[in-house]
C-alpha positions as semicolon CSV with decimal commas, in nm:
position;residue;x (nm);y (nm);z (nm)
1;X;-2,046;1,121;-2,516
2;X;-2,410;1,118;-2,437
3;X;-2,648;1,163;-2,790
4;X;-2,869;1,478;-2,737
5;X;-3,177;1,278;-2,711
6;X;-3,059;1,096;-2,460
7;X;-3,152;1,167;-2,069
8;X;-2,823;1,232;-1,868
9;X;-2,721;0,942;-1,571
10;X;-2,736;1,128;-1,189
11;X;-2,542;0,989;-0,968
12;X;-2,624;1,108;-0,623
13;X;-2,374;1,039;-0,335
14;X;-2,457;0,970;0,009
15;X;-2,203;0,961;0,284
16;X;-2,295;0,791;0,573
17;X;-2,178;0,686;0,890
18;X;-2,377;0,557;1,196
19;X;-2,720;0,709;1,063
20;X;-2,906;0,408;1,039
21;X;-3,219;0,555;1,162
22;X;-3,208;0,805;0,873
23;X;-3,089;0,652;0,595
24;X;-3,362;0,445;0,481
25;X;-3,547;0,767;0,420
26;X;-3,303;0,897;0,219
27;X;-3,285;0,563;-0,043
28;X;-3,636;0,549;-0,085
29;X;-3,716;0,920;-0,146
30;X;-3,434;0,865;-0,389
31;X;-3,601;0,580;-0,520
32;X;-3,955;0,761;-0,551
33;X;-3,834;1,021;-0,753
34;X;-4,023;1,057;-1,107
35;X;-3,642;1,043;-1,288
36;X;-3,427;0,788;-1,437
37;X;-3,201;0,718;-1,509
38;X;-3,013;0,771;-1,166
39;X;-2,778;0,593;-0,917
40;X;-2,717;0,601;-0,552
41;X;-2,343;0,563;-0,428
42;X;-2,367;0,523;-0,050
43;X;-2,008;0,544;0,114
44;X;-2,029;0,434;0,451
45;X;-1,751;0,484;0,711
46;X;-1,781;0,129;0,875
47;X;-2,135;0,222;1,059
48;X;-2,118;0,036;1,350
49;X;-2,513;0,105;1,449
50;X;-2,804;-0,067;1,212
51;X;-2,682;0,135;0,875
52;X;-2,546;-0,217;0,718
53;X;-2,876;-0,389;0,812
54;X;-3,049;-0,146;0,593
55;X;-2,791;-0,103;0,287
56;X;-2,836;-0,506;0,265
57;X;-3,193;-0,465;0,267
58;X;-3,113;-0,260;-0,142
59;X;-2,883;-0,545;-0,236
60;X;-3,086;-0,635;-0,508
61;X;-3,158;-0,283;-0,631
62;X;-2,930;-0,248;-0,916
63;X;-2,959;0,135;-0,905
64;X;-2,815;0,155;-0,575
65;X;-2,408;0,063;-0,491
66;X;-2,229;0,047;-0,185
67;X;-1,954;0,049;0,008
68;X;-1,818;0,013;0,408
69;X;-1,500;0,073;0,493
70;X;-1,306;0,291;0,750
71;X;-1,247;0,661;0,571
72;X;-1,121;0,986;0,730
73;X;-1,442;1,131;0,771
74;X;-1,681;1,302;0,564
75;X;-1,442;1,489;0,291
76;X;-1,290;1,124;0,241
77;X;-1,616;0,984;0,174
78;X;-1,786;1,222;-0,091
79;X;-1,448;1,237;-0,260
80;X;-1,439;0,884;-0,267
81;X;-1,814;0,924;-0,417
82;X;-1,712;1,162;-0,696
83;X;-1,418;0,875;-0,803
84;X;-1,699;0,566;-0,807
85;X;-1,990;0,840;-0,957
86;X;-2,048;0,724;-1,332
87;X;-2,297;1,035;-1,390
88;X;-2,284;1,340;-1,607
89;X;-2,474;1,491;-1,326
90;X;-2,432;1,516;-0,999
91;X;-2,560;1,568;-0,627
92;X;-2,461;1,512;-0,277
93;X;-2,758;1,381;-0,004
94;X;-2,652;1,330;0,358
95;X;-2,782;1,026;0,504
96;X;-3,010;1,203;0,694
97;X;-3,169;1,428;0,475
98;X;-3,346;1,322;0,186
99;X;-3,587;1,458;-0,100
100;X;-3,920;1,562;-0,180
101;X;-4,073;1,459;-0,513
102;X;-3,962;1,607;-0,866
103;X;-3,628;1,711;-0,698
104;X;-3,435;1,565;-0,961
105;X;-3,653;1,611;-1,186
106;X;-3,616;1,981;-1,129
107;X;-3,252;1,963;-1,141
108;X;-3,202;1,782;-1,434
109;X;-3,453;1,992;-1,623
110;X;-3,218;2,340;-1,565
111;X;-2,916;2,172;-1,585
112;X;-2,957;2,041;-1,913
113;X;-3,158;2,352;-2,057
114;X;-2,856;2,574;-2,028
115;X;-2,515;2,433;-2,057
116;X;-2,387;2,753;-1,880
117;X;-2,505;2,652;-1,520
118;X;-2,229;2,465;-1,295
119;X;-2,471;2,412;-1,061
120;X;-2,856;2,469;-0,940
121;X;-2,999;2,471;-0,583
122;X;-3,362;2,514;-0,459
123;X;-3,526;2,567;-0,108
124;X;-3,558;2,316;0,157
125;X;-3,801;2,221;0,441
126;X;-3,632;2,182;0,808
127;X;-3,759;1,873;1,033
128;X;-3,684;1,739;1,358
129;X;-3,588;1,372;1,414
130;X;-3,951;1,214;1,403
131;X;-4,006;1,415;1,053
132;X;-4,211;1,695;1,210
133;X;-4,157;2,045;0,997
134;X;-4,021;2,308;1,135
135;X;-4,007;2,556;0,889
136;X;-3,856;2,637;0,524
137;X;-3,652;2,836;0,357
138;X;-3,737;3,128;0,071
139;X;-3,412;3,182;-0,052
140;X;-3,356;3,502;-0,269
141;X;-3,272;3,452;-0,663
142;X;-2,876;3,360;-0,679
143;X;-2,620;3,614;-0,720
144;X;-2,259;3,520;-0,595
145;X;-2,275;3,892;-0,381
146;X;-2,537;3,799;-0,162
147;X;-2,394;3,468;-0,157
148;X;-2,081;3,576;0,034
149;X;-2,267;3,864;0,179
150;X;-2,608;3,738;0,349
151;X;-2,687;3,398;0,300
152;X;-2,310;3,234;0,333
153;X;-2,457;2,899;0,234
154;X;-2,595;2,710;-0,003
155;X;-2,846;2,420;0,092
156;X;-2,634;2,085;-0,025
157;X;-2,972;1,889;0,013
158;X;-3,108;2,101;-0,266
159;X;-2,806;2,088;-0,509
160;X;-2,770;1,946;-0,847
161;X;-2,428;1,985;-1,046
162;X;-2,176;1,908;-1,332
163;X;-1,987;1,613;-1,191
164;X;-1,662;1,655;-1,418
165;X;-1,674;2,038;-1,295
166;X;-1,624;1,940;-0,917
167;X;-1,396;1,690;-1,035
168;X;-1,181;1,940;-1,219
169;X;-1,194;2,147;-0,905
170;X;-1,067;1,881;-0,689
171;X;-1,393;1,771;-0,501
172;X;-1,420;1,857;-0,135
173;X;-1,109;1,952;0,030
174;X;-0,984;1,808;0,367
175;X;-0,887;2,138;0,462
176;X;-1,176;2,248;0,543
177;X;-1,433;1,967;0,662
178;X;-1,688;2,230;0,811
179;X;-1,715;2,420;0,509
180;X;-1,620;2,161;0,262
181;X;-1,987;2,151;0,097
182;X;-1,996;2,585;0,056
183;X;-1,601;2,587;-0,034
184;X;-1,723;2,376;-0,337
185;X;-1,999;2,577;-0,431
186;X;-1,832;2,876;-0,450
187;X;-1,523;2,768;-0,597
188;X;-1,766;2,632;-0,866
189;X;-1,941;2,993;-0,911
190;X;-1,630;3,132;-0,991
191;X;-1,597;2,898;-1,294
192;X;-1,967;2,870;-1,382
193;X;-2,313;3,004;-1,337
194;X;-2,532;2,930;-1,125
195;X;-2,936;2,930;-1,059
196;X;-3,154;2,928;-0,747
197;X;-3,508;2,747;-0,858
198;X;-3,830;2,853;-0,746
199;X;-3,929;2,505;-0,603
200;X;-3,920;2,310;-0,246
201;X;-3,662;2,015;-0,334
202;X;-3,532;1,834;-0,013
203;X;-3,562;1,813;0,326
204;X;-3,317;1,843;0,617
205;X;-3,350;1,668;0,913
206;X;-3,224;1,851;1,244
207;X;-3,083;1,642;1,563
208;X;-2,841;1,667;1,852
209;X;-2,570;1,461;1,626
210;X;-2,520;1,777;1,335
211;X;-2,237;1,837;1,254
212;X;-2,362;2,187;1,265
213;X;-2,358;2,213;1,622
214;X;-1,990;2,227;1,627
215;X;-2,016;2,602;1,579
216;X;-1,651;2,743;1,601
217;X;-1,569;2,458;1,388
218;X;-1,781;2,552;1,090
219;X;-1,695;2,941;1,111
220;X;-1,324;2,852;1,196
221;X;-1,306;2,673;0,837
222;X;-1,549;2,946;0,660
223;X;-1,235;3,179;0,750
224;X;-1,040;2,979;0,627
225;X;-1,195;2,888;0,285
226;X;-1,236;3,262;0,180
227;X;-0,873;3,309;0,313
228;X;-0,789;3,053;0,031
229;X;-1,071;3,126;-0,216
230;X;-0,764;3,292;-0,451
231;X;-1,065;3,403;-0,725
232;X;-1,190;3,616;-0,415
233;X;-0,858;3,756;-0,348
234;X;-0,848;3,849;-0,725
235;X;-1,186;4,029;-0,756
236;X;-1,323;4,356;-0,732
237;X;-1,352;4,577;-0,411
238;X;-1,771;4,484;-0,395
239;X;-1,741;4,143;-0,360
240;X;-1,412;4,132;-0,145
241;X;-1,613;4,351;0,108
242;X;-1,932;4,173;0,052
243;X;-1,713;3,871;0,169
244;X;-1,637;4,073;0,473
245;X;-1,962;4,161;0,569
246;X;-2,075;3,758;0,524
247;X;-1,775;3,702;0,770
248;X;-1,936;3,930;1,009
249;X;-2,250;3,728;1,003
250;X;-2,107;3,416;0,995
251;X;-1,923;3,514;1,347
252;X;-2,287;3,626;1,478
253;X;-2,410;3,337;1,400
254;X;-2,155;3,069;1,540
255;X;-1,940;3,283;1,733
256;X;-2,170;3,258;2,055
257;X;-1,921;3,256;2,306
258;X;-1,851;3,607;2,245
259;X;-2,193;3,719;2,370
260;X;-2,547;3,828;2,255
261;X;-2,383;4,183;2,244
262;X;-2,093;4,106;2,039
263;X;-2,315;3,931;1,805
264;X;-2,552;4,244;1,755
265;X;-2,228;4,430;1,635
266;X;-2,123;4,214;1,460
267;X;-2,461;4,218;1,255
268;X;-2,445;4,630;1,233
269;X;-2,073;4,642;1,132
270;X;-2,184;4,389;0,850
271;X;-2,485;4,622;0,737
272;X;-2,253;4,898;0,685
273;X;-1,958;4,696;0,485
274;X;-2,288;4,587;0,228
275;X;-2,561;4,820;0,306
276;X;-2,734;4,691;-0,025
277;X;-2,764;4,348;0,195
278;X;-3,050;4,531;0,452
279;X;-3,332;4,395;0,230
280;X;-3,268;4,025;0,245
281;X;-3,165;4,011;0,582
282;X;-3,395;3,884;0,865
283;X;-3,484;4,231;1,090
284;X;-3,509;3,981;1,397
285;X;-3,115;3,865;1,342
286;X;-3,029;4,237;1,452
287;X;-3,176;4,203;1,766
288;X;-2,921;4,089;2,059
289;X;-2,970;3,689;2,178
290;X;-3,218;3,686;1,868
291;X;-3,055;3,336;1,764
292;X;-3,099;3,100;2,099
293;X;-3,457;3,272;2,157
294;X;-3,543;3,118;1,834
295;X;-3,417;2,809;1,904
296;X;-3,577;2,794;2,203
297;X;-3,926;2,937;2,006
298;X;-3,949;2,701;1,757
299;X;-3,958;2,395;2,052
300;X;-4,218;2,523;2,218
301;X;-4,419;2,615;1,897
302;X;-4,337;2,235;1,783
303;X;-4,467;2,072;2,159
304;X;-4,813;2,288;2,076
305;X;-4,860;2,148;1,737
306;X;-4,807;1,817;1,818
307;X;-5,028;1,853;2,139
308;X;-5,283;1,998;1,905
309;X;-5,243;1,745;1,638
């Protein structure tokens, strides 16, 4: 057991697989951060692009282990992480994202000042592929309602947690790979607290090879984790309809083959399952096609900047 004085060990699990471009980022922002002591777990699916080259180049950093083998994806891999993790606490860090300075720091620091938290999250800055920003979040204080209600994620970039808690749970489950990151989270707030901190902690880098462009995927497997969320199923009529109106929004959001219209109802139907969710949600996400017009927005505000710049 670790002495009260002492500083806890973080482990912080990357799973990778052919993001060699990215990953070096990620080790070194790890590296850079004003915490110890820490180690880095990298499970790599047998990368068959320049991710090896780089892991080699950390063979001699004793805080960093690693591993390259064929797995069954991205659930196999951060459960394999959570077995190999030697920490009391605990994040996960794509292999594309990484973090900004003090993240852990930051983490570690709420974690250990109130034994009551499971887990703690803050915001996150959004950049393209050469590291350009393109925006970041201000997420509203955590309650589990607006949660399941408006937000319907969590930013895993951002997250710090007990390991032995998602180890108890049963780590990421296979299935649902889309959602496996949120099903965690939330089948961690019904067992613990949880707090959102008022600080910028990682970045996430966005590219044509996301997983989060598979969008009937990810909202195919959201269904289906609050289908199985039993704690859910067992609470109170608020957060059961909460749940229905983040279900809604969820389908707006990645449902796009059902239209720009069908979207825009979905949106209203949601506001009037959990009216109380009108003042955290975005006016502009009411408004029909709202979601590719931003898309489409934020490239041409990004080819200015960078012609100005």
């Amino acid at each position: 057991m670790r002495h009260s004085s002492q500083r806890p060990l973080v482990s912080i699990i990357i799973p990778s697989y052919n993001q060699g471009r990215f990953i070096r980022t990620t080790l070194e922002s790890i590296l850079a951060q004003d915490y110890r002591p820490l180690e880095v777990v990298v499970v790599d699916g047998a990368s068959s692009d320049e991710t090896l080259d780089v892991l080699h180049d950390y063979d001699c950093v004793a805080e960093i282990r690693w591993v390259s083998e064929p797995d069954d994806g991205v659930v196999d891999a951060v459960n394999k992480g959570f077995a190999r993790a030697r920490g009391e606490l605990a994040a996960i860090q794509s292999s594309d994202d990484y973090y900004l300075p003090g993240a852990v720091s930051a983490g570690v620091a709420a974690l250990t000042s109130d034994e009551g938290l499971g887990f703690v999250f803050g915001d996150i800055m959004k950049v393209d592929a050469d590291g350009f920003e393109l925006g970041r979040t201000s997420l509203a204080p955590y309650s589990l309602e607006n949660v399941i209600a408006v937000r319907t994620w969590i930013p895993q970039p951002s997250t710090f947690f007990r390991l032995a808690l998602a180890r108890e749970l049963g780590g990421w489950r296979e299935s649902v790979p889309y959602a496996a990151d949120t099903d965690l989270w939330l089948r961690m707030a019904f067992r613990a607290r949880a707090s959102k901190l008022d600080c910028l902690m990682a970045a996430r880098t966005m590219h044509e090879a996301q997983r989060d462009q598979h969008g009937e995927r990810i909202l195919r497997d959201y269904n289906r984790m609050l289908d199985e969320l039993e704690p859910l199923a067992q609470s109170g009529w608020r957060l059961r309809r909460a749940a229905a109106a983040g279900r809604l929004r969820m389908a707006a959001r990645y449902g796009t083959s059902a239209g720009y219209w069908a979207g825009w109802r979905r949106q209203i139907r949601a506001l009037w399952l959990h009216p109380a969710s009108f003042r955290d949600v975005d006016p502009m996400s009411l408004v029909p096609g709202w979601y590719p017009v931003r898309g489409k927005l934020d490239v041409w505000r990004r080819r200015l900047e960078r012609e100005r710049g």
